[in-house]
XYZ file of C-alpha atoms in Angstrom:
374
model
C 17.851 -1.389 -13.673
C 21.926 -0.834 -12.488
C 22.244 -3.056 -9.435
C 25.594 -2.449 -9.226
C 25.152 1.399 -8.348
C 23.372 0.746 -5.105
C 26.300 -1.258 -4.205
C 28.274 1.333 -2.945
C 31.691 0.615 -0.753
C 30.594 3.765 1.000
C 28.269 2.047 2.923
C 29.565 1.967 6.523
C 30.508 6.010 5.583
C 27.286 6.705 4.034
C 25.427 5.520 6.619
C 27.212 6.843 9.126
C 27.469 9.853 8.229
C 23.304 10.216 7.045
C 22.228 9.202 10.467
C 24.371 12.323 11.930
C 22.952 14.506 9.775
C 19.599 13.047 10.620
C 19.493 13.389 13.890
C 18.726 9.435 14.128
C 20.714 7.239 16.701
C 23.405 4.650 16.037
C 20.725 1.686 17.630
C 17.995 2.667 16.020
C 15.624 0.832 13.332
C 15.326 3.053 10.125
C 12.117 2.148 7.785
C 12.573 4.034 4.181
C 9.588 4.616 2.713
C 10.969 6.661 -1.105
C 8.464 7.988 -3.507
C 5.542 10.282 -3.916
C 3.785 11.727 -0.610
C 0.586 11.268 -1.775
C -2.428 9.663 -0.011
C -4.442 9.618 -3.074
C -2.289 8.024 -5.976
C 0.091 6.351 -4.888
C 0.461 4.691 -1.026
C -2.302 6.116 1.231
C 0.229 6.190 4.726
C -2.087 5.101 7.170
C -2.020 1.432 7.226
C 1.719 2.429 7.391
C 1.478 4.564 10.580
C -0.514 1.840 12.345
C 1.744 -1.151 11.165
C 4.849 1.002 12.646
C 3.348 2.073 15.984
C 2.108 -1.423 16.893
C 5.566 -2.915 15.862
C 7.364 0.073 17.805
C 5.116 -0.282 20.715
C 5.348 -4.147 21.274
C 9.813 -4.106 20.146
C 10.070 -1.437 22.240
C 12.964 -0.450 20.117
C 13.570 2.823 18.966
C 12.033 3.247 15.150
C 12.464 5.600 12.907
C 10.500 6.468 10.311
C 12.204 7.902 7.055
C 9.666 9.290 4.320
C 11.859 10.372 1.397
C 9.748 12.330 -1.058
C 8.301 15.036 -2.236
C 4.354 16.512 -1.775
C 2.496 18.151 -4.627
C 0.728 20.674 -2.112
C 1.241 22.124 1.559
C -2.233 20.935 2.517
C -1.032 17.148 1.392
C 2.027 17.799 2.994
C 0.506 18.792 6.245
C -1.744 15.980 6.197
C 0.721 13.752 5.735
C 2.732 14.860 9.447
C -0.243 15.240 11.241
C -1.194 11.945 11.003
C 2.453 10.562 11.262
C 1.676 12.156 14.741
C -1.490 11.430 15.885
C -0.983 7.345 14.640
C 2.687 6.314 15.340
C 3.433 8.763 18.479
C 5.836 6.173 19.341
C 7.679 6.785 15.838
C 10.127 9.123 15.295
C 9.341 10.497 11.527
C 11.371 11.801 9.305
C 10.825 13.621 5.872
C 13.336 14.462 3.644
C 13.155 15.761 -0.110
C 13.724 12.295 -2.463
C 14.616 14.312 -5.360
C 18.187 15.075 -4.106
C 20.482 13.265 -5.439
C 22.519 13.089 -1.796
C 19.888 11.768 0.122
C 18.689 9.435 -2.815
C 22.565 7.916 -3.036
C 23.233 7.530 0.406
C 19.154 6.816 2.247
C 19.702 3.096 0.855
C 23.284 2.874 3.751
C 21.105 4.122 6.313
C 17.732 2.154 6.344
C 17.611 -0.789 7.770
C 14.237 -1.800 6.359
C 11.964 -0.551 3.327
C 8.243 -0.120 3.183
C 6.093 0.557 -0.016
C 1.926 -0.213 0.804
C 1.244 0.902 -2.719
C -2.981 0.406 -2.945
C -3.805 2.870 -6.044
C -4.802 1.300 -9.608
C -2.563 3.743 -11.227
C 0.029 1.460 -9.197
C 1.570 -0.492 -11.659
C 5.738 -2.397 -11.383
C 6.973 -0.294 -8.538
C 10.405 0.228 -8.996
C 11.515 1.417 -5.246
C 11.341 -2.504 -3.701
C 13.555 -3.530 -6.117
C 16.209 -0.247 -5.744
C 15.601 -1.415 -2.224
C 16.343 -5.300 -2.982
C 19.292 -4.433 -4.625
C 20.672 -2.198 -2.317
C 20.505 -5.442 0.135
C 17.122 -4.692 2.270
C 14.276 -6.122 3.450
C 11.277 -4.829 2.020
C 7.735 -4.479 2.952
C 5.243 -4.386 0.345
C 1.259 -4.744 0.196
C 0.097 -7.599 -2.432
C -0.382 -5.132 -5.167
C -0.270 -5.613 -8.376
C 3.535 -5.630 -9.842
C 5.077 -6.685 -6.181
C 3.172 -10.139 -6.521
C 5.861 -10.422 -8.512
C 8.608 -8.764 -7.590
C 8.934 -9.769 -4.273
C 8.976 -13.340 -3.127
C 6.930 -13.140 0.511
C 8.744 -14.749 2.723
C 12.327 -14.777 0.981
C 13.121 -10.641 0.215
C 10.813 -9.425 2.637
C 6.741 -9.823 3.227
C 3.744 -8.913 1.054
C 1.158 -7.653 3.243
C -2.265 -8.866 1.709
C -4.443 -6.218 0.681
C -8.271 -6.302 -0.349
C -10.706 -4.255 -2.333
C -14.485 -3.807 -3.720
C -15.698 -6.813 -5.494
C -16.453 -6.517 -9.250
C -19.824 -4.654 -9.602
C -19.631 -2.292 -7.108
C -17.472 0.277 -8.533
C -20.449 1.327 -11.132
C -20.676 4.803 -9.669
C -17.452 5.562 -9.930
C -16.896 5.071 -13.191
C -20.004 6.340 -14.273
C -18.481 10.071 -12.632
C -15.438 9.991 -13.754
C -17.215 9.082 -17.189
C -19.167 12.267 -17.062
C -17.112 14.279 -15.451
C -18.158 14.627 -12.191
C -15.090 13.480 -10.854
C -11.922 14.115 -12.649
C -8.987 11.989 -12.767
C -7.927 12.872 -8.753
C -10.736 12.089 -7.161
C -11.261 8.921 -9.354
C -8.471 6.608 -8.364
C -8.167 8.538 -4.961
C -12.281 7.167 -4.149
C -10.592 3.681 -6.166
C -7.794 3.543 -3.187
C -10.107 4.180 -0.363
C -12.332 1.321 -1.605
C -8.606 -0.621 -1.146
C -7.577 -2.163 2.405
C -4.304 -3.041 3.876
C -4.118 -5.696 6.619
C -2.443 -4.147 9.340
C -2.211 -6.585 11.555
C -0.316 -8.689 9.730
C 1.989 -6.117 8.306
C 2.372 -4.855 12.279
C 3.400 -8.558 12.529
C 6.292 -8.134 8.993
C 7.343 -5.301 10.883
C 8.199 -6.614 14.128
C 9.588 -9.997 12.982
C 12.344 -7.872 10.898
C 12.355 -5.312 14.476
C 13.583 -8.597 16.809
C 16.046 -10.379 14.250
C 19.120 -8.670 12.575
C 20.074 -11.830 11.164
C 16.757 -12.268 9.367
C 17.061 -8.349 8.074
C 20.455 -9.496 6.742
C 19.689 -12.772 5.081
C 16.153 -10.615 3.211
C 18.564 -8.177 2.397
C 21.387 -11.057 0.626
C 18.210 -12.726 -1.069
C 16.828 -9.710 -1.959
C 19.993 -8.457 -3.572
C 20.413 -11.629 -5.468
C 17.374 -11.256 -6.682
C 17.471 -8.004 -8.319
C 20.621 -9.003 -10.109
C 19.739 -12.450 -11.721
C 15.950 -10.932 -12.471
C 15.837 -7.018 -13.045
C 19.868 -6.213 -14.110
C 19.028 -4.632 -17.869
C 20.393 -7.574 -19.884
C 17.693 -9.532 -17.957
C 15.142 -7.205 -19.039
C 15.930 -7.066 -22.269
C 15.638 -10.321 -23.360
C 12.831 -10.710 -21.452
C 11.791 -8.039 -23.922
C 12.773 -9.605 -26.467
C 10.716 -12.793 -25.534
C 8.148 -11.268 -25.427
C 7.654 -9.599 -28.391
C 8.139 -12.942 -30.137
C 5.606 -14.208 -28.203
C 3.164 -11.998 -29.510
C 4.188 -12.553 -32.570
C 2.934 -15.521 -32.252
C 0.468 -14.941 -31.151
C -0.834 -12.618 -34.088
C 0.071 -15.348 -36.388
C -1.994 -17.553 -34.663
C -4.336 -15.519 -35.059
C -5.336 -15.726 -31.017
C -7.318 -13.106 -29.661
C -8.091 -12.986 -25.898
C -12.014 -13.057 -25.240
C -13.078 -11.044 -23.289
C -17.282 -9.581 -22.334
C -16.909 -5.991 -23.150
C -18.346 -3.169 -20.690
C -20.618 -1.029 -20.925
C -18.043 1.879 -22.008
C -15.168 0.113 -22.482
C -13.488 3.578 -21.631
C -14.526 3.868 -18.123
C -15.230 0.352 -16.582
C -16.237 -0.583 -12.904
C -12.005 0.014 -11.632
C -13.709 -3.329 -9.191
C -13.982 -5.219 -12.434
C -10.978 -3.503 -14.394
C -8.049 -4.114 -12.190
C -8.879 -7.142 -10.129
C -6.488 -8.668 -10.533
C -4.888 -6.199 -8.119
C -5.315 -7.425 -4.611
C -4.758 -9.953 -2.744
C -8.446 -10.785 -3.116
C -11.367 -9.107 -3.301
C -14.128 -9.077 -0.629
C -17.082 -11.231 -0.551
C -20.243 -12.516 1.221
C -18.102 -15.084 3.429
C -15.045 -12.321 4.440
C -15.125 -12.135 7.616
C -15.151 -9.111 9.185
C -13.620 -8.547 12.718
C -13.415 -5.702 15.250
C -10.418 -3.795 16.468
C -10.557 -2.231 19.825
C -10.456 1.251 20.365
C -12.802 3.983 21.794
C -15.365 3.633 19.254
C -16.713 7.302 19.446
C -13.201 9.025 18.902
C -12.149 6.799 16.230
C -14.816 7.083 14.621
C -15.095 11.279 14.785
C -11.221 11.007 13.648
C -12.016 8.831 10.400
C -14.923 10.799 9.526
C -12.639 14.502 10.685
C -9.816 13.438 8.305
C -8.664 14.815 4.851
C -7.131 12.047 3.822
C -10.445 10.289 4.182
C -13.204 11.981 3.715
C -12.614 13.558 0.465
C -15.032 11.129 -1.325
C -17.673 10.718 1.813
C -20.712 9.919 -0.793
C -19.722 7.127 -1.401
C -19.693 5.364 1.624
C -21.904 4.934 4.758
C -22.105 8.193 6.954
C -21.139 7.785 10.323
C -23.850 6.762 12.109
C -24.131 3.491 9.677
C -21.011 3.245 10.890
C -21.314 3.193 14.309
C -23.971 0.674 14.206
C -22.091 -1.987 12.725
C -19.570 -1.541 14.661
C -21.338 -2.351 17.673
C -22.473 -4.694 16.110
C -19.800 -6.189 15.772
C -18.438 -5.867 19.438
C -20.349 -9.074 19.975
C -17.990 -10.728 17.561
C -17.029 -11.711 14.579
C -19.240 -11.320 11.855
C -19.529 -12.361 7.686
C -20.419 -8.918 5.256
C -22.997 -11.166 4.010
C -24.485 -11.596 8.189
C -23.825 -7.539 8.288
C -26.055 -7.320 5.053
C -28.400 -9.164 6.132
C -31.324 -6.378 7.141
C -29.493 -4.031 4.385
C -31.891 -2.610 1.395
C -30.632 -3.839 -2.098
C -29.627 -0.831 -2.851
C -27.487 -0.535 0.521
C -25.609 -3.621 0.266
C -22.748 -1.694 -1.718
C -22.484 1.164 -0.254
C -22.363 -0.532 2.591
C -19.221 -3.318 1.883
C -17.780 -0.298 0.523
C -17.707 1.070 3.578
C -16.670 -1.625 5.578
C -13.814 -1.608 3.612
C -13.095 2.118 3.809
C -13.188 1.314 8.417
C -10.930 -1.670 7.788
C -8.404 0.444 5.713
C -8.589 3.510 8.784
C -7.601 0.187 11.175
C -11.354 0.434 12.857
C -11.714 -3.312 11.154
C -9.906 -6.385 10.116
C -11.238 -8.045 6.858
C -10.154 -11.858 6.359
C -11.137 -13.349 3.033
C -11.059 -16.979 2.405
C -9.724 -17.410 6.125
C -10.933 -16.449 9.662
C -9.057 -14.207 12.144
C -7.027 -16.093 14.809
C -9.485 -17.552 17.346
C -13.105 -17.453 15.675
């Protein structure tokens, strides 16, 4: 990419002009998301709203979330805006058309922090965080696929842990897609509902950046240097040339990766096929903790929310979820402990349901380490 295009000498003017145009106060901390605004095919906004609300309330600062992108239809637009008001009432939310060049050019300069919590299996490399780094912004991203390699956690910003359902629990989803019962959008959307971003960790990352201008500056400077040193076109082209050479060498030597083939190679269990994307996959030893709140109200909201309820056939019913949450009011449990009394055919369903509840902010699931105080 052309990093120089993001280093405009008119930075101060762009910042003041656009903030005035969008009625953003000079002291407000502006968090920028730039990309497609769609919950089933890129980045589900609920973890972002929940984490920003928590960080804004704890910091006591004026926080503004600018979502610059485009909606595929009016129904999805309405859902974004309603959920933003409900789940981030302490945050000023602004939507702009990210396709307009006059916004794309200036938004980087008006922002203080960039966020991208991608959680979809069709999200691969991810260019926008690198654009933000080139513009000198600290970034808060999900620890997901390409972001593993582009953003250095604690240096250029923060990578927030992600979890998915384990390999072997997505066979039904793969089969429905193979048989044409689910189209591509529903397939990737359902898979995304089985991915959770750690809301508490995300809120902590935002909180640290909100509290310290010097941290924002140092991480922004580190990211800008990394963008120039690694992702400028001259470096990218050279990396491709090295890759071509390596692949040619492998072909000459007859090196072929060995991998067990699924029954249908074109429709493999997505949680096996994309197992490298999340930070970790949930297992029996994962620790599940209830996140406080009005249980009945939270469940009614979650099950009644279009951005969360479009694939309920893949998860447990509201009563099953309620029983699970009631159990956890007595303390954290491992996944295996929660599934002890479940029939074998319900185990996968309930495991996916736990992740769905974590995505909605009602649970926290930690893989490989217990939550604080547990």
